Amino acid sequence: GAVVSQHPSRVICKSGTSVKIECRSLDFQATTMFWYRQFPKQSLMLMATSNEGSKATYEQGVEKDKFLINHASLTLSTLTVTSAHPEDSSFYICSARESGTSVWADTQYFGPGTRLTVL
Amino acid sequence: QKEVEQNSGPLSVPEGAIASLNCTYSDRGSQSFFWYRQYSGKSPELIMFIYSNGDKEDGRFTAQLNKASQYVSLLIRDSQPSDSATYLCARSWGGSYKLIFGSGTRLLVRP
């Protein structure tokens, strides 16, 4: 159980175009999903928290107008990188929170990631 | 000051040995801790979590939490070359579902 999928796994686009990445929880409902970015040899950086049916909460320094997040259902969240530029090239990973028996036991399961290359 | 600190490594151990990975944190608030394994080019996969003081065992893995000393560790018994990866320590706070990650420790298990 607790499987999270992401699509596409890899995308190459031209500078100035927009790219949409989908994150799905396959066997559980995820009221909260998270979006991370990871540059080579660095740790994961949380970009935003996505709650089903409400606006995403962005971390400091993350442009909400550039990284559009939509969490329309309990199993799907999307991240759209608008007007992508080469500096946006990175490994984008989503995670979904599965509710545990208590808040202490909540765990996040990660999707396989999307490698974005902007030319 | 980083909230979660890990030695970047690499930590090199021979096959069959015990690998000990450590993580320290600065926030004394009540929280849970998670260990993830990340292979190069892949996303993190959950190994285990711990939120009570003491040890928690799952197969070859044992997580240890010491809240008084503010550290959490992961022991890997009978290390295998397939365990070679970066191990990420993360903490969450009871009132928030966000995870704060350390920079990770690279483990190398020599055949």
Short mmCIF file of C-alpha atoms in Angstrom, two decimals:
data_model
loop_
_atom_site.label_atom_id
_atom_site.label_comp_id
_atom_site.label_asym_id
_atom_site.label_seq_id
_atom_site.Cartn_x
_atom_site.Cartn_y
_atom_site.Cartn_z
CA GLY A 1 0.00 0.00 0.00
CA ALA A 2 0.83 3.73 0.15
CA VAL A 3 1.88 4.12 -3.46
CA VAL A 4 2.34 7.54 -5.00
CA SER A 5 2.79 8.03 -8.72
CA GLN A 6 4.09 10.99 -10.68
CA HIS A 7 3.80 11.84 -14.33
CA PRO A 8 5.79 12.50 -16.39
CA SER A 9 9.00 10.98 -15.07
CA ARG A 10 11.13 13.12 -17.32
CA VAL A 11 10.42 16.21 -19.39
CA ILE A 12 12.54 18.41 -21.58
CA CYS A 13 11.10 21.72 -22.69
CA LYS A 14 12.10 24.99 -24.25
CA SER A 15 12.59 28.11 -22.20
CA GLY A 16 9.35 30.05 -21.78
CA THR A 17 6.99 27.10 -21.94
CA SER A 18 4.86 25.75 -19.10
CA VAL A 19 5.10 22.24 -17.74
CA LYS A 20 2.49 20.37 -15.70
CA ILE A 21 3.44 17.57 -13.32
CA GLU A 22 0.83 15.25 -11.82
CA CYS A 23 1.04 13.51 -8.47
CA ARG A 24 -1.43 10.78 -7.55
CA SER A 25 -1.95 8.69 -4.45
CA LEU A 26 -2.99 5.32 -5.85
CA ASP A 27 -4.30 3.38 -2.90
CA PHE A 28 -5.14 5.94 -0.25
CA GLN A 29 -6.69 9.34 0.07
CA ALA A 30 -4.30 12.17 0.68
CA THR A 31 -5.75 15.33 2.12
CA THR A 32 -2.28 16.83 2.11
CA MET A 33 0.40 16.58 -0.53
CA PHE A 34 3.78 18.24 -0.64
CA TRP A 35 6.00 19.41 -3.46
CA TYR A 36 9.77 19.33 -3.16
CA ARG A 37 12.64 20.32 -5.39
CA GLN A 38 16.07 18.76 -5.28
CA PHE A 39 19.17 20.06 -7.02
CA PRO A 40 22.13 17.73 -7.65
CA LYS A 41 23.91 16.61 -4.48
CA GLN A 42 21.56 18.65 -2.32
CA SER A 43 18.79 17.67 0.02
CA LEU A 44 15.09 18.06 -0.59
CA MET A 45 13.71 21.55 -0.35
CA LEU A 46 10.03 21.88 0.45
CA MET A 47 8.32 24.19 -2.02
CA ALA A 48 4.70 24.08 -0.93
CA THR A 49 2.02 22.23 0.98
CA SER A 50 -1.07 21.34 -0.98
CA ASN A 51 -4.38 20.76 0.77
CA GLU A 52 -7.35 19.31 -1.04
CA GLY A 53 -9.90 21.97 -1.85
CA SER A 54 -7.90 24.93 -0.64
CA LYS A 55 -5.02 27.13 -1.73
CA ALA A 56 -1.52 25.82 -1.41
CA THR A 57 0.83 27.17 1.23
CA TYR A 58 4.18 28.16 -0.22
CA GLU A 59 7.50 28.20 1.58
CA GLN A 60 9.41 31.41 1.86
CA GLY A 61 11.20 32.31 -1.34
CA VAL A 62 9.01 30.17 -3.62
CA GLU A 63 7.11 32.16 -6.22
CA LYS A 64 3.48 31.13 -6.11
CA ASP A 65 2.73 32.69 -9.49
CA LYS A 66 5.49 30.67 -11.09
CA PHE A 67 4.76 27.35 -9.43
CA LEU A 68 1.01 26.84 -9.62
CA ILE A 69 -0.39 24.09 -7.46
CA ASN A 70 -3.85 22.60 -7.71
CA HIS A 71 -5.20 19.89 -5.41
CA ALA A 72 -8.61 19.22 -6.88
CA SER A 73 -9.26 15.79 -5.40
CA LEU A 74 -8.11 13.58 -2.56
CA THR A 75 -5.86 11.63 -4.90
CA LEU A 76 -4.48 14.21 -7.31
CA SER A 77 -2.30 17.29 -7.01
CA THR A 78 -0.66 19.09 -9.91
CA LEU A 79 2.33 21.41 -10.10
CA THR A 80 2.62 23.69 -13.10
CA VAL A 81 5.93 25.40 -13.72
CA THR A 82 5.00 28.47 -15.74
CA SER A 83 7.36 30.19 -18.16
CA ALA A 84 10.12 27.75 -17.31
CA HIS A 85 13.73 28.85 -17.51
CA PRO A 86 16.97 26.86 -17.37
CA GLU A 87 17.39 27.66 -13.68
CA ASP A 88 14.13 25.78 -13.03
CA SER A 89 15.78 22.58 -14.20
CA SER A 90 15.66 20.25 -11.23
CA PHE A 91 14.24 17.04 -9.79
CA TYR A 92 10.68 17.70 -8.61
CA ILE A 93 9.24 15.24 -6.13
CA CYS A 94 5.79 15.08 -4.60
CA SER A 95 4.76 13.30 -1.46
CA ALA A 96 1.42 12.41 0.03
CA ARG A 97 0.59 12.19 3.68
CA GLU A 98 -1.16 9.08 4.85
CA SER A 99 -3.04 9.55 8.05
CA GLY A 100 -1.84 7.29 10.82
CA THR A 101 -3.43 6.23 14.03
CA SER A 102 -2.16 9.45 15.58
CA VAL A 103 -0.60 12.62 14.31
CA TRP A 104 2.76 11.34 15.49
CA ALA A 105 2.52 8.39 13.16
CA ASP A 106 1.62 10.32 10.02
CA THR A 107 4.06 9.45 7.31
CA GLN A 108 4.83 10.87 3.92
CA TYR A 109 5.28 8.66 0.90
CA PHE A 110 7.14 9.99 -2.07
CA GLY A 111 6.41 9.76 -5.74
CA PRO A 112 9.20 8.66 -8.09
CA GLY A 113 10.01 12.23 -9.09
CA THR A 114 10.03 14.23 -12.31
CA ARG A 115 13.28 15.37 -13.83
CA LEU A 116 12.73 18.69 -15.60
CA THR A 117 15.27 20.01 -18.05
CA VAL A 118 14.67 23.45 -19.53
CA LEU A 119 16.72 24.24 -22.60
CA GLN B 1 21.56 27.07 12.30
CA LYS B 2 20.18 24.10 10.43
CA GLU B 3 17.34 22.36 12.18
CA VAL B 4 18.51 18.87 11.25
CA GLU B 5 22.20 18.08 10.98
CA GLN B 6 23.80 15.08 9.36
CA ASN B 7 27.38 14.24 8.49
CA SER B 8 27.55 14.18 4.70
CA GLY B 9 29.97 11.25 4.67
CA PRO B 10 30.67 9.10 2.88
CA LEU B 11 30.49 6.52 5.60
CA SER B 12 32.28 3.42 4.35
CA VAL B 13 31.71 0.04 5.99
CA PRO B 14 32.55 -3.50 4.89
CA GLU B 15 29.81 -5.89 3.89
CA GLY B 16 28.26 -7.58 6.92
CA ALA B 17 29.21 -4.81 9.35
CA ILE B 18 26.88 -2.52 11.29
CA ALA B 19 26.45 0.91 9.77
CA SER B 20 25.61 3.69 12.22
CA LEU B 21 24.06 6.87 10.90
CA ASN B 22 23.47 9.85 13.14
CA CYS B 23 21.31 12.92 13.08
CA THR B 24 21.03 15.81 15.54
CA TYR B 25 18.31 18.41 15.77
CA SER B 26 17.93 21.78 17.40
CA ASP B 27 14.20 22.11 18.08
CA ARG B 28 13.20 20.62 21.43
CA GLY B 29 9.50 20.66 20.60
CA SER B 30 7.66 17.38 20.52
CA GLN B 31 8.19 15.70 17.17
CA SER B 32 8.59 12.58 15.13
CA PHE B 33 11.61 11.48 13.19
CA PHE B 34 11.87 9.68 9.91
CA TRP B 35 14.63 7.89 8.09
CA TYR B 36 14.49 7.76 4.31
CA ARG B 37 16.83 6.07 1.87
CA GLN B 38 17.53 7.68 -1.47
CA TYR B 39 19.37 6.01 -4.30
CA SER B 40 21.07 8.25 -6.83
CA GLY B 41 18.53 9.70 -9.26
CA LYS B 42 15.58 8.25 -7.34
CA SER B 43 13.12 9.65 -4.86
CA PRO B 44 13.32 8.90 -1.13
CA GLU B 45 11.76 5.76 0.26
CA LEU B 46 10.66 5.49 3.87
CA ILE B 47 12.64 3.12 6.06
CA MET B 48 11.02 3.82 9.41
CA PHE B 49 9.84 6.48 11.82
CA ILE B 50 10.19 6.92 15.56
CA TYR B 51 8.64 9.31 18.04
CA SER B 52 9.25 7.73 21.45
CA ASN B 53 12.54 7.67 23.32
CA GLY B 54 14.42 4.42 22.96
CA ASP B 55 14.88 1.89 20.21
CA LYS B 56 12.60 0.73 17.44
CA GLU B 57 13.56 -2.29 15.36
CA ASP B 58 12.38 -3.33 11.92
CA GLY B 59 14.29 -6.17 10.32
CA ARG B 60 17.92 -5.15 9.89
CA PHE B 61 17.15 -1.56 10.83
CA THR B 62 17.03 -0.04 14.31
CA ALA B 63 16.15 3.57 14.96
CA GLN B 64 17.21 5.14 18.23
CA LEU B 65 15.83 8.37 19.64
CA ASN B 66 17.28 10.32 22.56
CA LYS B 67 15.27 13.47 23.11
CA ALA B 68 17.39 14.64 26.06
CA SER B 69 20.49 14.67 23.88
CA GLN B 70 18.57 15.67 20.75
CA TYR B 71 19.81 12.96 18.47
CA VAL B 72 18.34 10.18 16.44
CA SER B 73 20.30 7.38 14.83
CA LEU B 74 19.81 4.55 12.41
CA LEU B 75 21.67 1.27 12.71
CA ILE B 76 21.84 -1.08 9.77
CA ARG B 77 22.91 -4.60 10.70
CA ASP B 78 24.54 -6.99 8.26
CA SER B 79 25.11 -4.19 5.77
CA GLN B 80 24.86 -5.16 2.12
CA PRO B 81 26.25 -3.41 -0.97
CA SER B 82 22.62 -2.73 -1.94
CA ASP B 83 22.35 -0.55 1.17
CA SER B 84 24.76 1.91 -0.45
CA ALA B 85 22.70 5.08 -0.77
CA THR B 86 22.10 8.45 0.84
CA TYR B 87 20.17 8.29 4.08
CA LEU B 88 18.00 11.28 4.92
CA CYS B 89 16.90 12.12 8.41
CA ALA B 90 13.76 14.23 8.72
CA ARG B 91 11.73 15.64 11.57
CA SER B 92 8.16 16.78 11.82
CA TRP B 93 6.43 18.74 14.52
CA GLY B 94 3.24 17.43 16.05
CA GLY B 95 1.18 20.37 14.93
CA SER B 96 2.55 20.45 11.40
CA TYR B 97 2.79 17.80 8.77
CA LYS B 98 5.81 19.36 7.13
CA LEU B 99 9.08 17.47 7.10
CA ILE B 100 12.40 19.19 7.63
CA PHE B 101 15.20 17.19 6.03
CA GLY B 102 18.85 16.97 6.87
CA SER B 103 21.34 17.09 4.04
CA GLY B 104 21.80 13.32 4.14
CA THR B 105 24.65 10.91 4.82
CA ARG B 106 26.07 8.89 1.97
CA LEU B 107 26.68 5.28 2.93
CA LEU B 108 29.04 3.04 0.99
CA VAL B 109 29.06 -0.68 1.75
CA ARG B 110 32.20 -2.33 0.37
CA PRO B 111 31.83 -5.93 -0.91
#
